[in-house]
DNA sequence: TTTTGTGAATTGCTTCACAGCA
DNA sequence: TGCTGTGAAGCAATTCACAAAA
């Protein structure tokens, strides 16, 4: 069987950034962009950009650069954002509520269509700025995932419950989890993206402590 | 001149995760942990853990493992979180407000001590759950940074204003920016950590589209 | 000219495997 | 025996540099 060459993980991460910038250029009416310009905008070399984009197949035009509309279509298809997706949220705390109304998700075609929490003080309440969403108890998870064809979840619960909720998500067939809880999720065979907000500040702190910045 | 060996960036990222897990173990009353156990908890090999920790100097005890209290002290010192730090927030929107009350920051010793926004509809208002914080106009930025000895900022403004705000932060002497805006910040000589929430969902989407997950 | 795509060279990270200590 | 620290090997990613296309 012919296997499509794997795209290296660091390259996939950068694809999102290329897309983001090229969408910006498109909004400004730009028609083409060179690897050099794209790199410049993101703090990368042109060679890096070309190598990354070469994974999508031959797409650039020698002497011209890349056509922004072609690039957008191609990268979206690879990332799977050429079509919109339903997403669910578990954890209706401060962070969870902010994420539901985050405009960046909708802009990329991710729609939060269900919210779950097991705290009976919030179950049944609606969310500010998203009044169509009522917080549901976890017991309804399986049902909703099936009915709304949900494959991705945002996990914004306390660290103590994160592992257990992740296992529930996996059991009902969710294939990808964006985890905001400060724990490493184990033994769930999903794609997992972890965002520990405090860890990011910690990383900045490290770089401040060891730098010639300033 | 003798130069301290640089710690590779991927190793520094993992140090935060080691610390997080070892703090958990400490809370459970564990006294020691082996590289194997630590790796197991984070999905890494023991060799990886040992190599990473070897950058901190010889710290483990052959036949025993690592003592959790020693490890905590040592990693915190390297990351610069052995002492607490004042942080400011720019952007009092939904996300910004959620971040101010994020308990994970305080747990790691990061205290949001000032909030700025240039929308006159929010300047002067206080934040739920943090009533001591009044939203200030950007004009007061320089003054506050100096008075409160602030070196790190959280940037939660719309993409359109992010670059300009970042430049202001840099000009008043902020050395590290945690950027939630969906743009790449350029021409500011600060340490920058970027968290584009939509990009993380996009990465999950990619992995779902190309996987044997499930 | 300008700019791509890509092998080759290089750099950097991870894994291996084992000597040495407790 | 159990476990660390670390050179050496292996693997992966980045950068170089240039032929080819417009």
Coordinates of C-alpha atoms (C1' of nucleotides) in Angstrom, one line a residue:
Chain A
X1 CA 0.0 0.0 0.0
X2 CA 1.2 3.5 -0.8
X3 CA 1.5 5.5 2.3
X4 CA 1.3 9.3 2.2
X5 CA 4.5 10.6 3.7
X6 CA 4.0 11.7 7.3
X7 CA 4.2 15.4 7.9
X8 CA 6.5 16.1 10.9
X9 CA 4.7 17.3 14.0
X10 CA 6.6 20.7 14.1
X11 CA 5.6 21.3 10.5
X12 CA 1.9 20.6 11.3
X13 CA 2.0 23.1 14.1
X14 CA 3.4 25.7 11.7
X15 CA 0.7 25.0 9.1
X16 CA -1.8 26.5 11.4
X17 CA 0.3 29.7 11.7
X18 CA 0.8 29.9 7.9
X19 CA -3.0 29.5 7.5
X20 CA -3.7 32.2 10.0
X21 CA -1.4 34.7 8.4
X22 CA -2.5 33.9 4.9
X23 CA -6.1 34.4 5.8
X24 CA -5.1 37.8 7.1
X25 CA -3.4 38.6 3.8
X26 CA -6.4 37.4 1.9
X27 CA -8.6 39.8 3.9
X28 CA -6.2 42.6 2.8
X29 CA -6.7 41.7 -0.8
X30 CA -3.2 40.2 -1.3
X31 CA -3.1 37.6 -4.1
X32 CA 0.3 35.9 -3.7
X33 CA 3.0 35.6 -1.0
X34 CA 6.5 34.3 -1.2
X35 CA 8.1 31.9 1.3
X36 CA 10.4 34.7 2.3
X37 CA 7.5 37.1 3.2
X38 CA 5.6 34.4 5.0
X39 CA 8.7 33.5 7.0
X40 CA 9.4 37.1 7.8
X41 CA 5.9 37.5 9.2
X42 CA 6.2 34.5 11.5
X43 CA 9.9 34.7 12.5
X44 CA 11.0 31.8 10.3
X45 CA 13.3 31.4 7.3
X46 CA 12.0 31.1 3.8
X47 CA 13.6 27.7 3.5
X48 CA 11.7 26.4 6.5
X49 CA 8.4 27.7 5.0
X50 CA 9.1 26.0 1.6
X51 CA 10.1 22.7 3.2
X52 CA 6.9 22.7 5.3
X53 CA 4.6 23.6 2.4
X54 CA 6.3 21.0 0.2
X55 CA 4.6 18.4 2.3
X56 CA 1.3 19.5 0.8
X57 CA 2.5 18.7 -2.7
X58 CA 3.9 21.1 -5.2
X59 CA 1.9 24.2 -4.7
X60 CA 4.1 27.2 -5.2
X61 CA 4.8 29.0 -8.4
X62 CA 8.5 29.7 -9.2
X63 CA 9.2 33.4 -9.7
X64 CA 5.8 34.2 -8.2
X65 CA 5.4 32.6 -4.8
X66 CA 2.2 31.0 -3.4
X67 CA -1.3 32.1 -4.4
X68 CA -3.1 32.8 -1.2
X69 CA -6.4 31.3 -2.2
X70 CA -4.8 28.1 -3.2
X71 CA -2.8 27.9 -0.1
X72 CA -5.8 28.5 2.1
X73 CA -7.9 25.8 0.5
X74 CA -5.0 23.3 0.6
X75 CA -4.0 23.9 4.2
X76 CA -7.6 23.9 5.5
X77 CA -8.2 20.6 3.8
X78 CA -5.1 19.1 5.4
X79 CA -6.1 20.4 8.8
X80 CA -9.7 19.3 8.4
X81 CA -11.1 22.8 8.8
X82 CA -12.5 23.0 5.4
X83 CA -15.8 21.9 7.0
X84 CA -17.2 23.0 10.3
X85 CA -17.2 20.8 13.4
X86 CA -19.3 20.4 16.5
X87 CA -17.5 20.5 19.8
X88 CA -18.5 20.0 23.3
X89 CA -17.3 21.5 26.5
X90 CA -17.0 19.9 29.9
X91 CA -16.7 22.3 32.9
X92 CA -18.8 25.4 33.1
X93 CA -16.5 27.3 35.4
X94 CA -15.0 30.7 34.6
X95 CA -12.6 29.4 32.0
X96 CA -15.2 27.2 30.4
X97 CA -17.7 30.0 30.1
X98 CA -15.1 32.2 28.5
X99 CA -14.2 29.5 26.0
X100 CA -17.8 29.0 24.9
X101 CA -18.0 32.6 23.7
X102 CA -14.5 32.7 22.3
X103 CA -14.9 34.1 18.8
X104 CA -11.8 32.6 17.5
X105 CA -13.3 29.1 17.6
X106 CA -16.3 30.0 15.5
X107 CA -14.1 31.9 13.0
X108 CA -12.3 28.6 12.4
X109 CA -15.5 26.6 12.1
X110 CA -15.6 25.1 15.6
X111 CA -19.0 25.3 17.2
X112 CA -19.6 24.6 20.9
X113 CA -22.9 22.9 20.8
X114 CA -23.2 21.4 24.2
X115 CA -21.9 22.1 27.7
X116 CA -21.6 19.6 30.6
X117 CA -20.9 19.9 34.2
X118 CA -21.6 17.7 37.2
X119 CA -22.0 20.5 39.7
X120 CA -25.7 20.6 40.4
X121 CA -25.5 24.3 41.2
X122 CA -24.8 25.0 37.5
X123 CA -26.6 22.2 35.7
X124 CA -29.7 23.7 34.1
X125 CA -28.4 27.2 33.9
X126 CA -27.7 29.0 30.6
X127 CA -24.5 30.7 29.6
X128 CA -24.2 34.5 29.2
X129 CA -23.7 35.4 25.6
X130 CA -24.8 31.9 24.5
X131 CA -28.3 31.7 25.9
X132 CA -29.2 28.7 23.7
X133 CA -26.8 26.6 25.6
X134 CA -28.0 25.0 28.8
X135 CA -25.5 23.2 31.1
X136 CA -26.3 19.5 31.1
X137 CA -25.3 16.7 33.6
X138 CA -22.7 14.3 32.5
X139 CA -25.2 11.5 32.4
X140 CA -26.4 12.9 29.1
X141 CA -23.0 12.8 27.5
X142 CA -23.2 9.7 25.4
X143 CA -26.6 10.7 24.0
X144 CA -25.5 14.1 23.0
X145 CA -22.3 13.0 21.4
X146 CA -24.2 10.5 19.2
X147 CA -27.0 12.9 18.3
X148 CA -24.8 15.8 17.4
X149 CA -22.0 13.8 15.9
X150 CA -19.4 15.3 18.2
X151 CA -15.8 14.2 17.8
X152 CA -13.9 16.8 19.8
X153 CA -14.2 18.0 23.4
X154 CA -12.8 20.9 25.4
X155 CA -12.0 19.9 28.9
X156 CA -12.0 22.7 31.5
X157 CA -12.6 20.9 34.7
X158 CA -10.4 20.9 37.9
X159 CA -7.4 18.7 37.8
X160 CA -8.9 16.2 40.3
X161 CA -11.7 15.2 37.9
X162 CA -9.9 15.6 34.6
X163 CA -8.6 12.0 34.2
X164 CA -12.0 10.6 35.0
X165 CA -13.9 12.9 32.6
X166 CA -11.3 12.1 29.9
X167 CA -12.0 8.5 30.3
X168 CA -15.8 9.1 30.0
X169 CA -15.2 11.1 26.8
X170 CA -13.1 8.4 25.3
X171 CA -15.7 5.8 26.2
X172 CA -18.5 7.6 24.4
X173 CA -16.3 7.9 21.3
X174 CA -14.8 11.4 21.4
X175 CA -11.6 11.2 19.4
X176 CA -9.9 14.5 20.4
X177 CA -9.6 16.4 23.7
X178 CA -8.3 19.9 24.3
X179 CA -7.2 19.7 27.9
X180 CA -6.9 22.8 30.1
X181 CA -6.6 20.8 33.3
X182 CA -3.1 20.8 34.9
X183 CA -2.7 17.1 34.6
X184 CA -1.3 14.7 32.0
X185 CA -4.2 12.5 30.7
X186 CA -3.2 8.8 30.5
X187 CA -4.7 5.7 29.1
X188 CA -7.2 7.3 26.8
X189 CA -6.5 6.5 23.1
X190 CA -7.6 10.0 21.9
X191 CA -5.7 12.8 20.2
X192 CA -4.9 15.1 23.1
X193 CA -3.7 18.8 23.0
X194 CA -2.7 20.1 26.4
X195 CA -2.8 23.7 27.4
X196 CA -1.7 24.4 31.0
X197 CA -2.0 28.1 31.3
X198 CA 0.3 28.3 34.4
X199 CA 2.9 26.3 32.6
X200 CA 3.1 28.9 29.9
X201 CA 3.8 31.6 32.4
X202 CA 6.4 29.4 34.0
X203 CA 8.2 29.1 30.7
X204 CA 8.2 32.8 30.3
X205 CA 9.5 33.1 33.8
X206 CA 12.4 30.8 32.9
X207 CA 13.3 32.8 29.9
X208 CA 13.3 36.1 31.9
X209 CA 15.5 34.6 34.6
X210 CA 18.1 33.5 32.1
X211 CA 18.1 36.2 29.5
X212 CA 19.6 39.1 27.9
X213 CA 16.1 40.4 27.3
X214 CA 15.6 44.1 27.7
Chain B
X1 CA 34.5 32.4 30.2
X2 CA 32.8 29.4 31.5
X3 CA 29.3 29.2 30.1
X4 CA 26.5 27.3 31.7
X5 CA 25.3 24.6 29.2
X6 CA 22.1 25.7 27.6
X7 CA 19.1 23.6 28.5
X8 CA 17.4 22.5 25.2
X9 CA 13.9 24.1 24.8
X10 CA 12.0 20.8 24.7
X11 CA 13.7 19.9 28.0
X12 CA 12.6 23.2 29.6
X13 CA 9.0 22.6 28.5
X14 CA 9.1 19.2 30.2
X15 CA 10.6 20.6 33.4
X16 CA 7.3 22.3 34.0
X17 CA 5.5 19.0 33.7
X18 CA 7.9 17.2 35.9
X19 CA 7.4 19.9 38.5
X20 CA 3.7 19.7 38.2
X21 CA 3.7 16.0 38.8
X22 CA 6.2 16.0 41.5
X23 CA 4.2 18.6 43.4
X24 CA 1.2 16.2 43.1
X25 CA 3.3 13.4 44.6
X26 CA 4.5 15.6 47.3
X27 CA 0.9 16.4 48.3
X28 CA 0.3 12.6 48.5
X29 CA 3.2 12.3 50.9
X30 CA 5.6 10.5 48.5
X31 CA 9.2 11.0 49.3
X32 CA 11.0 9.7 46.2
X33 CA 10.3 9.0 42.6
X34 CA 12.3 7.2 40.0
X35 CA 12.9 8.4 36.5
X36 CA 10.9 5.4 35.3
X37 CA 7.9 6.3 37.4
X38 CA 8.0 10.0 36.5
X39 CA 8.2 9.1 32.8
X40 CA 5.4 6.7 33.1
X41 CA 3.1 9.4 34.5
X42 CA 3.9 11.8 31.7
X43 CA 4.2 9.4 28.7
X44 CA 8.0 9.6 28.5
X45 CA 10.8 7.1 28.9
X46 CA 13.0 7.0 31.9
X47 CA 16.0 7.8 29.9
X48 CA 14.4 11.0 28.7
X49 CA 13.6 12.1 32.2
X50 CA 17.1 11.4 33.4
X51 CA 18.7 13.3 30.5
X52 CA 16.4 16.3 31.2
X53 CA 17.0 16.3 34.9
X54 CA 20.8 15.9 34.4
X55 CA 20.7 19.5 33.0
X56 CA 20.0 20.6 36.6
X57 CA 23.2 19.0 37.8
X58 CA 23.6 15.7 39.6
X59 CA 20.5 15.4 41.7
X60 CA 19.3 11.8 41.6
X61 CA 20.3 9.1 44.1
X62 CA 21.4 5.8 42.5
X63 CA 19.3 3.0 43.8
X64 CA 16.8 5.4 45.2
X65 CA 15.6 7.8 42.6
X66 CA 14.9 11.5 43.1
X67 CA 13.8 13.0 46.3
X68 CA 10.7 14.9 45.6
X69 CA 11.4 17.8 47.9
X70 CA 14.9 18.3 46.4
X71 CA 13.5 18.1 42.9
X72 CA 10.8 20.7 43.6
X73 CA 13.2 23.2 45.0
X74 CA 15.7 22.7 42.2
X75 CA 13.2 22.9 39.4
X76 CA 11.4 25.9 40.8
X77 CA 14.7 27.7 41.1
X78 CA 15.5 27.1 37.5
X79 CA 12.1 28.1 36.3
X80 CA 12.2 31.2 38.5
X81 CA 9.0 30.3 40.4
X82 CA 10.7 29.9 43.8
X83 CA 9.5 33.4 44.4
X84 CA 6.2 34.9 43.5
X85 CA 5.8 37.4 40.7
X86 CA 3.4 40.3 39.8
X87 CA 1.8 40.0 36.4
X88 CA -0.5 42.4 34.6
X89 CA -3.3 41.7 32.2
X90 CA -4.3 43.7 29.1
X91 CA -7.8 43.1 27.8
X92 CA -10.7 42.8 30.1
X93 CA -12.9 40.8 27.8
X94 CA -14.4 37.4 28.5
X95 CA -11.1 35.5 28.3
X96 CA -9.2 38.2 30.2
X97 CA -11.7 38.1 33.1
X98 CA -11.5 34.4 33.3
X99 CA -7.7 34.5 33.4
X100 CA -7.7 36.9 36.3
X101 CA -9.5 34.5 38.5
X102 CA -7.7 31.4 37.2
X103 CA -6.6 29.6 40.3
X104 CA -3.7 27.9 38.6
X105 CA -1.8 31.1 38.3
X106 CA -1.9 31.9 41.9
X107 CA -1.0 28.3 42.8
X108 CA 2.3 28.8 40.9
X109 CA 2.9 32.2 42.5
X110 CA 1.8 34.4 39.7
X111 CA -0.4 37.3 40.9
X112 CA -2.4 39.4 38.5
X113 CA -2.1 42.8 40.2
X114 CA -3.3 45.2 37.5
X115 CA -5.8 45.1 34.6
X116 CA -5.7 47.4 31.6
X117 CA -8.1 48.0 28.7
X118 CA -8.8 50.9 26.4
X119 CA -12.5 50.4 26.0
X120 CA -14.0 53.2 28.0
X121 CA -17.1 51.1 28.7
X122 CA -15.0 48.8 30.9
X123 CA -12.4 51.2 32.3
X124 CA -13.2 51.9 35.9
X125 CA -15.3 48.7 36.4
X126 CA -14.2 46.0 38.8
X127 CA -13.8 42.3 38.1
X128 CA -16.1 39.6 39.4
X129 CA -14.3 37.5 41.9
X130 CA -11.5 40.0 42.1
X131 CA -13.2 43.1 43.3
X132 CA -9.9 44.7 44.4
X133 CA -8.9 45.0 40.7
X134 CA -10.2 48.0 38.8
X135 CA -9.7 48.2 35.0
X136 CA -7.3 50.9 34.2
X137 CA -6.7 52.8 31.0
X138 CA -3.6 52.1 29.0
X139 CA -2.2 55.5 29.8
X140 CA -1.4 54.4 33.3
X141 CA 0.6 51.4 32.1
X142 CA 4.1 52.7 32.5
X143 CA 3.4 54.0 36.0
X144 CA 1.9 50.8 37.2
X145 CA 4.7 48.6 35.8
X146 CA 7.3 50.7 37.6
X147 CA 5.4 50.9 40.9
X148 CA 4.5 47.3 41.1
X149 CA 7.7 46.0 39.6
X150 CA 6.0 44.0 36.9
X151 CA 8.0 42.0 34.4
X152 CA 5.3 39.8 32.8
X153 CA 2.1 40.5 31.0
X154 CA -0.9 38.5 29.8
X155 CA -2.2 39.8 26.5
X156 CA -5.9 39.0 25.8
X157 CA -6.9 41.7 23.4
X158 CA -8.3 41.3 19.8
X159 CA -5.8 40.5 17.1
X160 CA -6.1 43.9 15.6
X161 CA -4.6 45.6 18.6
X162 CA -2.2 43.0 19.8
X163 CA 0.9 44.1 18.0
X164 CA 0.4 47.7 19.1
X165 CA -0.2 46.7 22.7
X166 CA 2.8 44.4 22.7
X167 CA 5.0 47.3 21.6
X168 CA 3.7 49.4 24.4
X169 CA 4.4 46.7 26.9
X170 CA 7.9 46.3 25.6
X171 CA 8.5 50.1 25.7
X172 CA 7.6 50.2 29.4
X173 CA 10.0 47.4 30.2
X174 CA 7.9 44.3 30.3
X175 CA 10.2 41.4 29.5
X176 CA 7.7 38.5 28.9
X177 CA 4.4 38.4 27.2
X178 CA 1.9 35.5 27.3
X179 CA 0.0 36.2 24.0
X180 CA -3.6 34.9 23.5
X181 CA -4.2 37.0 20.4
X182 CA -4.2 35.1 17.1
X183 CA -1.3 37.0 15.6
X184 CA 2.5 36.5 15.7
X185 CA 4.1 39.4 17.6
X186 CA 7.1 40.9 15.9
X187 CA 9.8 43.4 16.6
X188 CA 9.5 43.3 20.3
X189 CA 12.5 42.0 22.1
X190 CA 10.6 40.2 24.9
X191 CA 10.2 36.6 25.7
X192 CA 7.0 35.6 24.1
X193 CA 4.7 32.6 24.7
X194 CA 1.9 32.3 22.3
X195 CA -1.4 30.4 23.0
X196 CA -3.8 30.5 20.1
X197 CA -6.8 28.5 21.4
X198 CA -8.2 28.0 17.9
X199 CA -4.9 26.7 16.7
X200 CA -5.0 24.0 19.3
X201 CA -8.4 22.8 18.1
X202 CA -7.1 22.9 14.6
X203 CA -4.2 20.6 15.5
X204 CA -6.6 18.1 17.1
X205 CA -8.7 18.3 14.0
X206 CA -5.7 17.4 11.9
X207 CA -4.9 14.4 14.0
X208 CA -8.5 13.2 13.9
X209 CA -8.6 13.5 10.1
X210 CA -5.5 11.4 9.7
X211 CA -5.7 8.8 12.4
X212 CA -6.3 5.4 13.5
X213 CA -7.7 6.9 16.7
X214 CA -10.7 5.1 18.2
Chain C
dT1 C1' 15.3 38.2 -12.3
dT2 C1' 12.7 36.0 -8.8
dT3 C1' 11.4 32.3 -6.4
dT4 C1' 10.3 27.3 -5.8
dG5 C1' 11.5 22.4 -4.5
dT6 C1' 14.8 19.4 -2.8
dG7 C1' 18.9 16.6 -2.1
dA8 C1' 22.9 17.1 1.0
dA9 C1' 25.0 18.9 5.0
dT10 C1' 24.3 20.2 9.5
dT11 C1' 22.4 20.7 13.8
dG12 C1' 19.9 19.1 17.7
dC13 C1' 17.1 15.8 20.2
dT14 C1' 16.2 11.2 21.8
dT15 C1' 17.3 6.6 22.7
dC16 C1' 20.5 3.1 23.9
dA17 C1' 23.3 0.7 26.8
dC18 C1' 26.4 0.3 30.5
dA19 C1' 29.8 1.8 34.2
dG20 C1' 29.4 3.0 38.8
dC21 C1' 27.2 4.0 43.1
dA22 C1' 24.0 2.7 47.1
Chain D
dT1 C1' 19.7 -5.6 43.0
dG2 C1' 17.9 -0.9 41.6
dC3 C1' 18.7 3.2 39.8
dT4 C1' 21.4 7.3 38.1
dG5 C1' 24.3 9.9 34.8
dT6 C1' 26.3 9.9 30.4
dG7 C1' 29.0 9.0 26.2
dA8 C1' 27.8 7.0 21.8
dA9 C1' 24.6 5.9 18.3
dG10 C1' 20.6 6.7 16.0
dC11 C1' 17.0 9.6 14.3
dA12 C1' 14.6 13.8 13.2
dA13 C1' 14.4 18.6 12.0
dT14 C1' 16.5 22.6 10.1
dT15 C1' 19.5 25.1 7.0
dC16 C1' 22.2 25.3 2.9
dA17 C1' 22.7 25.9 -1.7
dC18 C1' 21.5 25.3 -6.4
dA19 C1' 19.1 23.5 -10.6
dA20 C1' 14.9 24.5 -12.8
dA21 C1' 10.8 27.2 -13.8
dA22 C1' 8.4 31.6 -14.9

